[in-house]
Amino acid sequence: MDSVFKGIFMHRAQDVDWHIREATVTNFAELVVAYKKYFLKEKFLQHFLHAIEDKDTRVRVAGIRGVAAIYHSVDEDEFEAIEMFKDRFHDKAGERFADNAPGMMNAMLDLCFEVTPMQCATFVRAPSLNMNHAFL
Amino acid sequence: MSTRRSRRKVKPVTQFVPMTSFKSSTPTKRDKSSPAAKENRAASSNSRQKGSASKRAKLQTAANGKSKSSTSKRSRRRRSSRVVDDEDDAASDDSADDSSVEDADEDGGSDADDDVVASDEDEHDVDVDNADEDADEVSGPRCQRLFREFLLQAKPQNVVRAWLQRYGTHDTVAMEEVAAFCLYSCVGLDAEYDDAIEGVAGCVEDGVEGVIESMNAVGDAAVFYPLVANSKLAHLKKYKKFGTRLATFWATFLAAVNAGTDAETGHDITTQCFSWLTAISSAKNRALRHTATFSAFALAKALAKQCAAVQRQLSNNQTRLKAERRSSSNKVRPICHRNVRVCAHGTVAVSPAGLRSRMLRSHLSHLLHVLLPESSACAQAG
C-alpha cells in the first residue's frame, strides 16, 4: 500500500495531464474509503488539500467529491480522529463556494450533506465568502 | 434452429484467435471451395449417408456453389464496412469469426439434411483451425492472448480461470501474458505498438522499462486509447465500458490468484504486477501513464478491500475469543486449584474470596467441612 502511495499517487497527483490528476485523486479517495484503517490519517489526507487548490476545475471537483465520499463512510469516532485535517479542509473548502466552475457547487452541496449543520456553517463563514445571506 | 444451435456450440465463446493465426486460418476456411475440400466433403457425406449418397452430394454441391458466391460477397461487404480504417486485428478477427459462423448458417439454410453434414464438416474445419492456431501461437503474438480474451469475453472470471490454468502449466509464459496485458490495456490492440511490445518476453525478469522506452519511441499516437475511447465510434465499440471492465478484471484477478495459488505465489504475482504498473505509470506516453495509474489503483483497491475484510474478520474472531475465555474462566475458576491449596500442616486451605460464585463457595466449604472437619477453621480464616 505504501508503495502504491509513494510510487504512484505522489507522482501522478502532480502530473501535467488533468485526466491523470483527476483519476488519481478520485481513485485515491476510493482507496481511502476501502481501507480506512490504514489511509484515514493526516499524512494521507492532506493531499486532498492540494487537490482542491488545483489549477484545473475537474481536479478540484474530484478533490471535493473525494472528501465528501470519505466523510460519508466514516463514523463519529473516525471523524474525530481526523480533526486537524477537518479544520484545515473546511477553511479551504469554504472558499470553493465562490468558485464558479461547472460542477463545483454540486460537489460542495454534496459535501454539506455529509457534515453537520454546525460544520457546514464554518464553510459559509469563510472570510473570502460573501454569501452568508444565502444560507443563514 | 437446432442446427444453428449446434453450430454455435462448435465455436465456443472462449475461443482465442490470434492475429497471425487468423491470417493463416482464413485461407483454410476459404479452401472449402478448393477441389480437395470438395472431395473431402463428398467423401465424408458418402461415408455417412450410404443410401442417398449421390443425390445428396449433388444437392450439397449445388447449395455450396450458391452459398459460396453469396457469402463471399456478403463477407467482403461486412469486412469492408466493419474494418474501416482500423488496422486493429481483433475487429478483423471478430468479423472473420462472425462471417465463418454466418457462412455456416447460410450453408445450412438451403437444406435441413445438408445442415447436419455441413455442421460436422464445419466442426472438422474449426478443429483444423484450432490446431493451426495452436501451432501459430508459438511463433505469433502469444502474449496478446489474455488481453484478447478479456476483450472478447463478458465474464472476467472465465478469463482469469483460464489464465490460472495456463499459469499452472507454464508460469513464465503466463506472466508474459500479464505483462503484455498491462501494456495492451494502455494502448489497445494497436499495430503501431506491436513491435514495441514484442520485447515483453524478456521483461518478466528484467522489468518492463525497456519495453516502455520502445513504446515511448513510437510516440503519443493513440489519442483515443481504450480508457478514454469514445465507444460510440464503430471501430472502438469493443472498448465499451473499458474502465469498469478493467477494474473488475483486476479485482477478479487478485481474488483468483489469492484463492487459486499458495500465499507466497499470490504475493509474488501481485508484487510483480504492482512493479510493472508502477514502472508503466511513469512513462512519457499519456495513454500508458493514465491506464497504468488506473489499473494500479484498481488493484490496490481490490487488495485494500481484502485487507479490510480480513481485519474485520480478525477483530470479530478476537472478540469472540475474549468472550469465550471470559465465559470459560468463569466456569473453570471454582474447580481451579488456585482457590484450594494444601497448607503446610496438612490441612486444606480454601480462599473463598477468590471464588466468584457464592453458592459454589458455600457448597465447597460445606463439602470440605464434611469431608475434612479440621480444614473448616482454615477455610474460615482464608
Short mmCIF file of C-alpha atoms in Angstrom, two decimals:
data_model
loop_
_atom_site.label_atom_id
_atom_site.label_comp_id
_atom_site.label_asym_id
_atom_site.label_seq_id
_atom_site.Cartn_x
_atom_site.Cartn_y
_atom_site.Cartn_z
CA MET A 1 0.00 0.00 0.00
CA ASP A 2 2.81 2.31 0.86
CA SER A 3 4.45 1.57 -2.48
CA VAL A 4 1.23 2.46 -4.27
CA PHE A 5 1.03 5.70 -2.38
CA LYS A 6 4.66 6.69 -2.80
CA GLY A 7 5.27 5.13 -6.18
CA ILE A 8 2.10 6.16 -7.96
CA PHE A 9 -0.05 8.62 -6.08
CA MET A 10 2.69 11.06 -5.09
CA HIS A 11 3.89 11.36 -8.68
CA ARG A 12 0.63 11.14 -10.60
CA ALA A 13 -1.11 13.68 -8.36
CA GLN A 14 1.28 16.23 -9.83
CA ASP A 15 1.03 15.06 -13.42
CA VAL A 16 0.84 17.61 -16.23
CA ASP A 17 -2.31 16.00 -17.60
CA TRP A 18 -5.53 16.79 -15.76
CA HIS A 19 -7.07 13.46 -16.75
CA ILE A 20 -4.41 11.67 -14.78
CA ARG A 21 -4.58 14.04 -11.81
CA GLU A 22 -8.33 13.67 -11.66
CA ALA A 23 -8.19 9.88 -11.93
CA THR A 24 -5.53 9.79 -9.23
CA VAL A 25 -7.49 11.91 -6.77
CA THR A 26 -10.76 10.05 -7.41
CA ASN A 27 -9.16 6.63 -7.11
CA PHE A 28 -7.22 7.59 -4.02
CA ALA A 29 -10.42 8.73 -2.32
CA GLU A 30 -11.96 5.35 -3.15
CA LEU A 31 -8.86 3.65 -1.79
CA VAL A 32 -9.17 5.59 1.48
CA VAL A 33 -12.81 4.55 1.77
CA ALA A 34 -11.90 0.93 1.04
CA TYR A 35 -9.13 0.79 3.65
CA LYS A 36 -9.85 3.41 6.28
CA LYS A 37 -7.80 1.74 8.96
CA TYR A 38 -4.64 2.43 7.01
CA PHE A 39 -5.35 5.54 5.00
CA LEU A 40 -7.50 7.61 7.33
CA LYS A 41 -4.58 9.60 8.65
CA GLU A 42 -3.49 13.18 8.37
CA LYS A 43 -0.43 12.39 6.30
CA PHE A 44 -2.50 10.78 3.57
CA LEU A 45 -5.49 13.08 3.67
CA GLN A 46 -3.50 16.29 3.45
CA HIS A 47 -3.08 15.65 -0.28
CA PHE A 48 -6.73 16.47 -0.76
CA LEU A 49 -5.91 19.96 0.40
CA HIS A 50 -3.61 20.31 -2.59
CA ALA A 51 -6.18 18.75 -4.87
CA ILE A 52 -8.87 21.30 -4.04
CA GLU A 53 -6.47 24.06 -4.96
CA ASP A 54 -5.56 22.57 -8.31
CA LYS A 55 -5.48 24.81 -11.36
CA ASP A 56 -7.96 22.59 -13.19
CA THR A 57 -11.60 22.65 -12.17
CA ARG A 58 -12.19 18.96 -12.68
CA VAL A 59 -9.40 18.05 -10.29
CA ARG A 60 -10.75 20.45 -7.69
CA VAL A 61 -14.21 18.95 -8.05
CA ALA A 62 -12.72 15.46 -7.77
CA GLY A 63 -10.99 16.50 -4.55
CA ILE A 64 -14.20 17.86 -3.01
CA ARG A 65 -16.18 14.83 -4.09
CA GLY A 66 -13.48 12.52 -2.75
CA VAL A 67 -13.57 14.12 0.68
CA ALA A 68 -17.37 14.01 0.64
CA ALA A 69 -17.17 10.27 -0.07
CA ILE A 70 -14.71 9.84 2.81
CA TYR A 71 -16.95 11.80 5.18
CA HIS A 72 -19.86 9.66 4.09
CA SER A 73 -18.06 6.45 5.00
CA VAL A 74 -16.55 7.38 8.38
CA ASP A 75 -18.30 7.06 11.70
CA GLU A 76 -18.10 9.57 14.55
CA ASP A 77 -15.00 8.13 16.19
CA GLU A 78 -13.13 8.11 12.93
CA PHE A 79 -14.35 11.59 12.21
CA GLU A 80 -12.85 12.83 15.43
CA ALA A 81 -9.56 11.18 14.57
CA ILE A 82 -9.09 13.49 11.61
CA GLU A 83 -9.98 16.65 13.49
CA MET A 84 -6.95 18.60 12.34
CA PHE A 85 -7.47 17.77 8.70
CA LYS A 86 -11.13 18.62 9.03
CA ASP A 87 -10.39 22.10 10.34
CA ARG A 88 -7.84 22.82 7.65
CA PHE A 89 -10.01 21.40 4.93
CA HIS A 90 -13.10 23.32 5.97
CA ASP A 91 -11.18 26.57 5.93
CA LYS A 92 -10.14 25.96 2.36
CA ALA A 93 -13.36 24.35 1.21
CA GLY A 94 -15.36 27.41 2.18
CA GLU A 95 -13.54 29.37 -0.46
CA ARG A 96 -14.78 26.93 -3.09
CA PHE A 97 -18.31 28.28 -2.79
CA ALA A 98 -17.08 31.28 -4.68
CA ASP A 99 -15.76 29.02 -7.42
CA ASN A 100 -17.95 29.38 -10.46
CA ALA A 101 -16.56 26.31 -12.17
CA PRO A 102 -19.11 23.84 -13.51
CA GLY A 103 -19.85 21.06 -11.07
CA MET A 104 -18.23 22.79 -8.13
CA MET A 105 -21.43 23.94 -6.48
CA ASN A 106 -22.91 20.44 -6.73
CA ALA A 107 -19.78 18.98 -5.21
CA MET A 108 -19.91 21.50 -2.37
CA LEU A 109 -23.53 20.72 -1.69
CA ASP A 110 -22.63 17.03 -1.59
CA LEU A 111 -20.02 17.88 0.99
CA CYS A 112 -22.52 19.91 3.01
CA PHE A 113 -24.82 16.92 3.16
CA GLU A 114 -22.08 14.88 4.77
CA VAL A 115 -21.20 17.28 7.57
CA THR A 116 -23.22 18.55 10.48
CA PRO A 117 -25.03 21.89 10.16
CA MET A 118 -22.52 23.41 12.56
CA GLN A 119 -19.60 22.40 10.40
CA CYS A 120 -21.46 23.49 7.33
CA ALA A 121 -21.76 26.93 8.86
CA THR A 122 -17.96 27.13 9.01
CA PHE A 123 -17.86 26.93 5.23
CA VAL A 124 -20.35 29.69 4.93
CA ARG A 125 -18.48 31.91 7.37
CA ALA A 126 -15.27 31.64 5.40
CA PRO A 127 -13.67 35.09 5.18
CA SER A 128 -13.45 35.11 1.39
CA LEU A 129 -17.08 34.25 1.01
CA ASN A 130 -19.64 36.96 0.75
CA MET A 131 -22.80 34.92 0.52
CA ASN A 132 -23.76 34.37 4.14
CA HIS A 133 -27.24 35.62 3.49
CA ALA A 134 -27.88 32.76 1.10
CA PHE A 135 -27.51 30.16 3.83
CA LEU A 136 -28.34 31.87 7.09
CA MET B 1 -32.85 -23.73 -35.48
CA SER B 2 -31.42 -26.80 -33.89
CA THR B 3 -28.59 -26.85 -36.39
CA ARG B 4 -27.76 -23.24 -35.66
CA ARG B 5 -27.55 -24.02 -32.01
CA SER B 6 -25.34 -26.96 -32.66
CA ARG B 7 -23.06 -24.85 -34.80
CA ARG B 8 -22.71 -22.15 -32.24
CA LYS B 9 -21.66 -24.78 -29.81
CA VAL B 10 -18.90 -25.70 -32.22
CA LYS B 11 -17.22 -22.34 -31.83
CA PRO B 12 -17.08 -21.56 -28.11
CA VAL B 13 -17.06 -18.00 -26.88
CA THR B 14 -13.79 -18.61 -25.14
CA GLN B 15 -12.02 -19.37 -28.36
CA PHE B 16 -8.99 -17.26 -28.94
CA VAL B 17 -7.95 -16.36 -32.46
CA PRO B 18 -4.62 -14.56 -32.52
CA MET B 19 -3.69 -12.14 -35.23
CA THR B 20 -1.34 -14.37 -37.15
CA SER B 21 -3.47 -17.42 -36.70
CA PHE B 22 -6.36 -15.55 -38.25
CA LYS B 23 -4.25 -14.69 -41.24
CA SER B 24 -3.15 -18.25 -41.58
CA SER B 25 -6.53 -19.73 -40.79
CA THR B 26 -8.62 -17.70 -43.21
CA PRO B 27 -7.32 -19.50 -46.28
CA THR B 28 -8.30 -22.80 -44.72
CA LYS B 29 -11.87 -21.55 -44.42
CA ARG B 30 -11.82 -20.32 -47.97
CA ASP B 31 -10.34 -23.62 -49.04
CA LYS B 32 -13.86 -25.02 -48.85
CA SER B 33 -14.16 -24.03 -52.48
CA SER B 34 -10.95 -25.83 -53.40
CA PRO B 35 -11.32 -29.19 -55.17
CA ALA B 36 -9.59 -31.06 -52.38
CA ALA B 37 -12.05 -29.76 -49.86
CA LYS B 38 -14.92 -30.67 -52.12
CA GLU B 39 -13.58 -34.19 -52.42
CA ASN B 40 -13.23 -34.47 -48.67
CA ARG B 41 -16.69 -33.18 -48.17
CA ALA B 42 -18.13 -35.53 -50.71
CA ALA B 43 -16.21 -38.44 -49.22
CA SER B 44 -17.41 -37.70 -45.72
CA SER B 45 -21.00 -37.33 -46.82
CA ASN B 46 -20.73 -40.57 -48.77
CA SER B 47 -19.43 -42.46 -45.84
CA ARG B 48 -22.17 -41.17 -43.54
CA GLN B 49 -25.13 -41.45 -45.83
CA LYS B 50 -24.81 -44.54 -47.88
CA GLY B 51 -28.41 -44.66 -49.10
CA SER B 52 -28.93 -41.42 -50.93
CA ALA B 53 -25.30 -40.52 -51.39
CA SER B 54 -25.27 -39.39 -54.98
CA LYS B 55 -28.44 -37.32 -54.67
CA ARG B 56 -27.30 -35.54 -51.57
CA ALA B 57 -23.85 -34.91 -52.92
CA LYS B 58 -25.42 -33.17 -55.88
CA LEU B 59 -27.70 -31.12 -53.67
CA GLN B 60 -24.82 -30.23 -51.44
CA THR B 61 -22.54 -29.12 -54.22
CA ALA B 62 -25.36 -27.05 -55.68
CA ALA B 63 -26.10 -25.45 -52.34
CA ASN B 64 -22.44 -24.81 -51.66
CA GLY B 65 -21.98 -23.26 -55.05
CA LYS B 66 -24.81 -20.84 -54.34
CA SER B 67 -23.83 -20.05 -50.84
CA LYS B 68 -20.16 -19.56 -51.65
CA SER B 69 -20.84 -16.84 -54.14
CA SER B 70 -23.32 -15.11 -51.86
CA THR B 71 -21.28 -15.49 -48.70
CA SER B 72 -18.09 -14.31 -50.31
CA LYS B 73 -19.88 -11.13 -51.38
CA ARG B 74 -21.52 -10.65 -48.01
CA SER B 75 -18.40 -11.33 -46.05
CA ARG B 76 -16.49 -8.94 -48.28
CA ARG B 77 -19.17 -6.32 -47.73
CA ARG B 78 -19.11 -6.89 -43.99
CA ARG B 79 -15.37 -6.70 -43.84
CA SER B 80 -15.32 -3.53 -45.83
CA SER B 81 -17.95 -1.98 -43.57
CA ARG B 82 -16.52 -3.19 -40.30
CA VAL B 83 -12.84 -2.74 -40.81
CA VAL B 84 -12.92 0.94 -41.61
CA ASP B 85 -9.51 2.50 -41.32
CA ASP B 86 -8.83 0.23 -38.44
CA GLU B 87 -5.68 -1.75 -38.55
CA ASP B 88 -6.73 -3.47 -35.43
CA ASP B 89 -6.68 -7.18 -35.82
CA ALA B 90 -9.25 -8.01 -33.17
CA ALA B 91 -12.00 -6.44 -35.18
CA SER B 92 -10.99 -8.35 -38.27
CA ASP B 93 -10.83 -11.50 -36.18
CA ASP B 94 -14.31 -10.89 -34.91
CA SER B 95 -15.67 -10.21 -38.33
CA ALA B 96 -13.89 -13.24 -39.68
CA ASP B 97 -15.33 -15.38 -36.93
CA ASP B 98 -18.77 -13.92 -37.46
CA SER B 99 -18.53 -14.44 -41.16
CA SER B 100 -17.45 -18.02 -40.64
CA VAL B 101 -20.44 -18.63 -38.39
CA GLU B 102 -22.75 -16.87 -40.79
CA ASP B 103 -21.24 -18.78 -43.68
CA ALA B 104 -22.21 -21.92 -41.92
CA ASP B 105 -25.69 -20.54 -41.29
CA GLU B 106 -26.16 -19.64 -44.87
CA ASP B 107 -24.89 -23.00 -45.98
CA GLY B 108 -27.37 -24.60 -43.69
CA GLY B 109 -30.25 -22.50 -44.86
CA SER B 110 -30.67 -24.46 -48.10
CA ASP B 111 -31.41 -27.95 -46.85
CA ALA B 112 -32.08 -29.43 -43.47
CA ASP B 113 -30.27 -32.70 -44.15
CA ASP B 114 -27.29 -30.89 -45.53
CA ASP B 115 -27.18 -28.87 -42.35
CA VAL B 116 -26.14 -31.85 -40.29
CA VAL B 117 -23.42 -32.78 -42.72
CA ALA B 118 -22.25 -29.21 -43.09
CA SER B 119 -22.16 -28.71 -39.35
CA ASP B 120 -19.98 -31.79 -38.95
CA GLU B 121 -17.69 -30.50 -41.65
CA ASP B 122 -17.53 -27.08 -40.06
CA GLU B 123 -16.69 -28.72 -36.79
CA HIS B 124 -13.87 -30.50 -38.51
CA ASP B 125 -12.74 -27.23 -40.09
CA VAL B 126 -12.80 -25.48 -36.75
CA ASP B 127 -10.72 -28.28 -35.24
CA VAL B 128 -8.21 -27.87 -38.02
CA ASP B 129 -8.18 -24.14 -37.47
CA ASN B 130 -7.65 -24.61 -33.76
CA ALA B 131 -4.72 -26.85 -34.49
CA ASP B 132 -3.33 -24.17 -36.80
CA GLU B 133 -3.84 -21.58 -34.09
CA ASP B 134 -2.04 -23.67 -31.54
CA ALA B 135 0.80 -24.03 -33.95
CA ASP B 136 0.82 -20.33 -34.78
CA GLU B 137 0.52 -19.19 -31.18
CA VAL B 138 4.04 -20.34 -30.50
CA SER B 139 5.51 -18.05 -33.14
CA GLY B 140 2.78 -15.39 -33.16
CA PRO B 141 1.83 -12.79 -30.57
CA ARG B 142 1.08 -15.31 -27.91
CA CYS B 143 1.30 -12.68 -25.21
CA GLN B 144 -1.81 -10.99 -26.59
CA ARG B 145 -3.91 -13.93 -25.53
CA LEU B 146 -5.01 -12.64 -22.13
CA PHE B 147 -5.94 -9.23 -23.45
CA ARG B 148 -7.86 -10.64 -26.41
CA GLU B 149 -9.78 -12.98 -24.14
CA PHE B 150 -10.51 -10.04 -21.86
CA LEU B 151 -11.88 -8.05 -24.79
CA LEU B 152 -13.93 -10.87 -26.28
CA GLN B 153 -15.39 -12.43 -23.16
CA ALA B 154 -18.04 -10.92 -20.96
CA LYS B 155 -17.04 -12.59 -17.71
CA PRO B 156 -13.58 -11.88 -16.32
CA GLN B 157 -13.87 -14.94 -14.07
CA ASN B 158 -13.56 -17.24 -17.07
CA VAL B 159 -10.60 -15.32 -18.41
CA VAL B 160 -8.79 -15.45 -15.09
CA ARG B 161 -9.61 -19.13 -14.59
CA ALA B 162 -8.15 -19.98 -17.98
CA TRP B 163 -5.10 -17.89 -17.19
CA LEU B 164 -4.59 -19.68 -13.89
CA GLN B 165 -4.64 -23.00 -15.73
CA ARG B 166 -2.00 -21.70 -18.09
CA TYR B 167 -0.01 -20.45 -15.11
CA GLY B 168 -0.13 -23.95 -13.68
CA THR B 169 1.38 -25.42 -16.83
CA HIS B 170 3.85 -22.68 -17.74
CA ASP B 171 4.25 -19.82 -15.31
CA THR B 172 6.73 -17.70 -17.30
CA VAL B 173 4.52 -17.59 -20.39
CA ALA B 174 1.52 -16.74 -18.23
CA MET B 175 3.40 -13.88 -16.61
CA GLU B 176 4.39 -12.63 -20.04
CA GLU B 177 0.72 -12.53 -20.86
CA VAL B 178 0.04 -10.41 -17.78
CA ALA B 179 2.86 -8.02 -18.66
CA ALA B 180 1.53 -7.74 -22.19
CA PHE B 181 -1.96 -7.25 -20.78
CA CYS B 182 -0.74 -4.29 -18.75
CA LEU B 183 0.72 -2.74 -21.90
CA TYR B 184 -2.07 -3.61 -24.33
CA SER B 185 -4.71 -2.30 -21.94
CA CYS B 186 -2.94 1.05 -22.20
CA VAL B 187 -2.81 1.36 -25.97
CA GLY B 188 -5.29 -1.19 -27.23
CA LEU B 189 -4.55 -3.64 -29.99
CA ASP B 190 -2.77 -1.00 -31.97
CA ALA B 191 -0.49 -2.33 -34.69
CA GLU B 192 1.92 0.55 -34.14
CA TYR B 193 2.89 -0.76 -30.74
CA ASP B 194 3.07 -4.44 -31.65
CA ASP B 195 6.75 -4.29 -32.45
CA ALA B 196 7.45 -2.43 -29.23
CA ILE B 197 5.52 -4.89 -27.11
CA GLU B 198 7.20 -7.84 -28.80
CA GLY B 199 10.02 -7.49 -26.32
CA VAL B 200 7.68 -8.28 -23.46
CA ALA B 201 9.03 -11.82 -23.29
CA GLY B 202 12.20 -10.61 -21.65
CA CYS B 203 10.56 -8.23 -19.26
CA VAL B 204 9.38 -10.86 -16.80
CA GLU B 205 12.85 -10.97 -15.30
CA ASP B 206 14.28 -7.61 -16.35
CA GLY B 207 11.26 -5.34 -15.86
CA VAL B 208 9.19 -3.51 -18.42
CA GLU B 209 11.39 -0.41 -18.62
CA GLY B 210 12.92 -1.45 -21.93
CA VAL B 211 9.51 -2.08 -23.45
CA ILE B 212 8.24 1.26 -22.20
CA GLU B 213 11.20 3.04 -23.77
CA SER B 214 10.48 1.48 -27.12
CA MET B 215 6.80 2.37 -26.74
CA ASN B 216 7.73 5.93 -25.93
CA ALA B 217 9.79 5.97 -29.10
CA VAL B 218 6.62 5.21 -31.08
CA GLY B 219 5.13 8.39 -29.67
CA ASP B 220 1.79 9.50 -28.38
CA ALA B 221 -0.08 8.35 -31.45
CA ALA B 222 -3.04 6.87 -29.66
CA VAL B 223 -5.23 9.84 -28.86
CA PHE B 224 -8.22 7.60 -28.22
CA TYR B 225 -6.71 4.92 -26.07
CA PRO B 226 -9.13 2.35 -24.66
CA LEU B 227 -9.70 4.06 -21.30
CA VAL B 228 -10.94 7.28 -22.87
CA ALA B 229 -12.12 5.84 -26.18
CA ASN B 230 -15.45 7.02 -27.47
CA SER B 231 -17.25 3.71 -27.73
CA LYS B 232 -19.91 5.20 -29.98
CA LEU B 233 -17.45 5.02 -32.84
CA ALA B 234 -17.81 1.74 -34.71
CA HIS B 235 -14.21 0.63 -34.57
CA LEU B 236 -13.93 1.45 -30.85
CA LYS B 237 -17.08 -0.38 -29.82
CA LYS B 238 -15.10 -3.20 -28.31
CA TYR B 239 -13.76 -0.75 -25.72
CA LYS B 240 -17.19 -0.01 -24.36
CA LYS B 241 -17.13 0.46 -20.56
CA PHE B 242 -13.46 -0.36 -20.65
CA GLY B 243 -12.64 1.31 -17.34
CA THR B 244 -15.28 -0.58 -15.39
CA ARG B 245 -14.33 -3.85 -17.02
CA LEU B 246 -10.65 -3.29 -16.36
CA ALA B 247 -11.26 -2.55 -12.68
CA THR B 248 -13.44 -5.64 -12.39
CA PHE B 249 -10.79 -7.70 -14.12
CA TRP B 250 -8.07 -6.65 -11.69
CA ALA B 251 -10.31 -7.32 -8.70
CA THR B 252 -11.19 -10.75 -10.05
CA PHE B 253 -7.58 -11.41 -10.93
CA LEU B 254 -6.41 -10.65 -7.41
CA ALA B 255 -9.14 -12.71 -5.78
CA ALA B 256 -8.50 -15.67 -8.07
CA VAL B 257 -4.74 -15.51 -7.64
CA ASN B 258 -5.05 -15.42 -3.86
CA ALA B 259 -7.57 -18.23 -3.85
CA GLY B 260 -6.04 -20.38 -6.58
CA THR B 261 -2.39 -20.31 -5.57
CA ASP B 262 -0.46 -20.55 -2.35
CA ALA B 263 0.22 -17.42 -0.31
CA GLU B 264 3.78 -16.95 -1.50
CA THR B 265 2.99 -17.30 -5.19
CA GLY B 266 0.00 -15.00 -4.87
CA HIS B 267 2.16 -12.42 -3.15
CA ASP B 268 4.82 -12.71 -5.86
CA ILE B 269 2.33 -12.27 -8.68
CA THR B 270 0.71 -9.26 -7.02
CA THR B 271 4.06 -7.64 -6.30
CA GLN B 272 5.20 -8.24 -9.86
CA CYS B 273 2.03 -6.66 -11.24
CA PHE B 274 2.44 -3.64 -8.97
CA SER B 275 6.05 -3.19 -10.01
CA TRP B 276 5.11 -3.32 -13.70
CA LEU B 277 2.24 -0.92 -13.31
CA THR B 278 4.37 1.46 -11.26
CA ALA B 279 7.00 1.41 -13.99
CA ILE B 280 4.43 1.97 -16.74
CA SER B 281 2.80 4.79 -14.80
CA SER B 282 5.91 6.89 -15.15
CA ALA B 283 6.14 6.58 -18.94
CA LYS B 284 6.19 9.58 -21.24
CA ASN B 285 3.19 8.34 -23.15
CA ARG B 286 -0.04 9.72 -21.72
CA ALA B 287 -2.03 6.60 -22.51
CA LEU B 288 0.44 4.45 -20.62
CA ARG B 289 0.53 6.76 -17.61
CA HIS B 290 -3.21 7.14 -17.35
CA THR B 291 -4.18 3.50 -17.77
CA ALA B 292 -1.37 2.20 -15.58
CA THR B 293 -2.40 4.58 -12.81
CA PHE B 294 -6.00 3.46 -13.15
CA SER B 295 -5.02 -0.23 -13.16
CA ALA B 296 -2.69 0.14 -10.18
CA PHE B 297 -5.39 1.85 -8.16
CA ALA B 298 -7.92 -0.78 -9.19
CA LEU B 299 -5.55 -3.49 -7.99
CA ALA B 300 -4.80 -1.56 -4.80
CA LYS B 301 -8.49 -1.06 -4.10
CA ALA B 302 -9.14 -4.76 -4.50
CA LEU B 303 -6.23 -5.51 -2.20
CA ALA B 304 -7.44 -2.93 0.32
CA LYS B 305 -10.91 -4.41 0.35
CA GLN B 306 -9.45 -7.83 1.01
CA CYS B 307 -7.25 -6.43 3.79
CA ALA B 308 -10.21 -4.64 5.36
CA ALA B 309 -12.31 -7.82 5.18
CA VAL B 310 -9.54 -9.90 6.75
CA GLN B 311 -9.01 -7.34 9.51
CA ARG B 312 -12.74 -7.20 10.21
CA GLN B 313 -12.81 -10.98 10.46
CA LEU B 314 -9.76 -10.95 12.72
CA SER B 315 -11.27 -8.43 15.10
CA ASN B 316 -14.52 -10.40 15.19
CA ASN B 317 -12.62 -13.57 15.99
CA GLN B 318 -10.59 -11.83 18.68
CA THR B 319 -13.74 -10.50 20.32
CA ARG B 320 -15.26 -13.93 20.18
CA LEU B 321 -12.13 -15.48 21.66
CA LYS B 322 -12.14 -12.98 24.52
CA ALA B 323 -15.75 -13.73 25.26
CA GLU B 324 -15.04 -17.44 25.16
CA ARG B 325 -12.12 -17.05 27.53
CA ARG B 326 -14.17 -14.98 29.92
CA SER B 327 -17.01 -17.44 29.99
CA SER B 328 -14.73 -20.43 30.26
CA SER B 329 -12.75 -18.80 33.07
CA ASN B 330 -15.99 -18.28 35.00
CA LYS B 331 -16.74 -21.91 34.73
CA VAL B 332 -13.28 -23.20 35.42
CA ARG B 333 -12.24 -20.98 38.32
CA PRO B 334 -14.26 -22.74 41.10
CA ILE B 335 -12.73 -26.03 40.12
CA CYS B 336 -9.30 -24.50 39.75
CA HIS B 337 -6.66 -25.43 42.26
CA ARG B 338 -5.75 -21.81 42.78
CA ASN B 339 -8.54 -21.48 45.33
CA VAL B 340 -7.82 -24.66 47.14
CA ARG B 341 -4.38 -25.35 48.41
CA VAL B 342 -2.87 -27.72 50.89
CA CYS B 343 -1.42 -25.99 53.90
CA ALA B 344 1.94 -26.83 55.37
CA HIS B 345 0.43 -28.62 58.38
CA GLY B 346 -1.55 -30.98 56.12
CA THR B 347 -4.92 -29.27 56.13
CA VAL B 348 -6.71 -27.94 53.09
CA ALA B 349 -7.00 -24.17 52.91
CA VAL B 350 -9.75 -22.58 50.90
CA SER B 351 -9.78 -18.93 49.88
CA PRO B 352 -13.45 -18.18 49.41
CA ALA B 353 -12.74 -14.63 48.31
CA GLY B 354 -11.21 -15.98 45.12
CA LEU B 355 -14.35 -17.83 44.18
CA ARG B 356 -16.86 -15.78 42.30
CA SER B 357 -19.89 -17.90 42.73
CA ARG B 358 -21.18 -17.54 46.27
CA MET B 359 -23.29 -20.64 46.01
CA LEU B 360 -20.38 -22.71 44.83
CA ARG B 361 -18.23 -21.24 47.55
CA SER B 362 -20.64 -22.24 50.26
CA HIS B 363 -21.12 -25.61 48.68
CA LEU B 364 -17.42 -26.21 48.58
CA SER B 365 -16.87 -25.10 52.15
CA HIS B 366 -19.72 -27.37 53.27
CA LEU B 367 -18.20 -30.24 51.37
CA LEU B 368 -14.82 -29.63 52.90
CA HIS B 369 -16.38 -29.39 56.33
CA VAL B 370 -17.98 -32.77 55.94
CA LEU B 371 -15.01 -34.45 54.40
CA LEU B 372 -12.22 -32.77 56.29
CA PRO B 373 -13.52 -31.31 59.56
CA GLU B 374 -10.15 -29.84 60.55
CA SER B 375 -9.97 -27.74 57.38
CA SER B 376 -13.04 -25.65 58.30
CA ALA B 377 -11.14 -23.40 60.65
CA CYS B 378 -8.58 -22.82 57.97
CA ALA B 379 -11.29 -22.09 55.42
CA GLN B 380 -12.93 -19.55 57.67
CA ALA B 381 -9.61 -17.92 58.26
CA GLY B 382 -8.97 -17.70 54.48
#
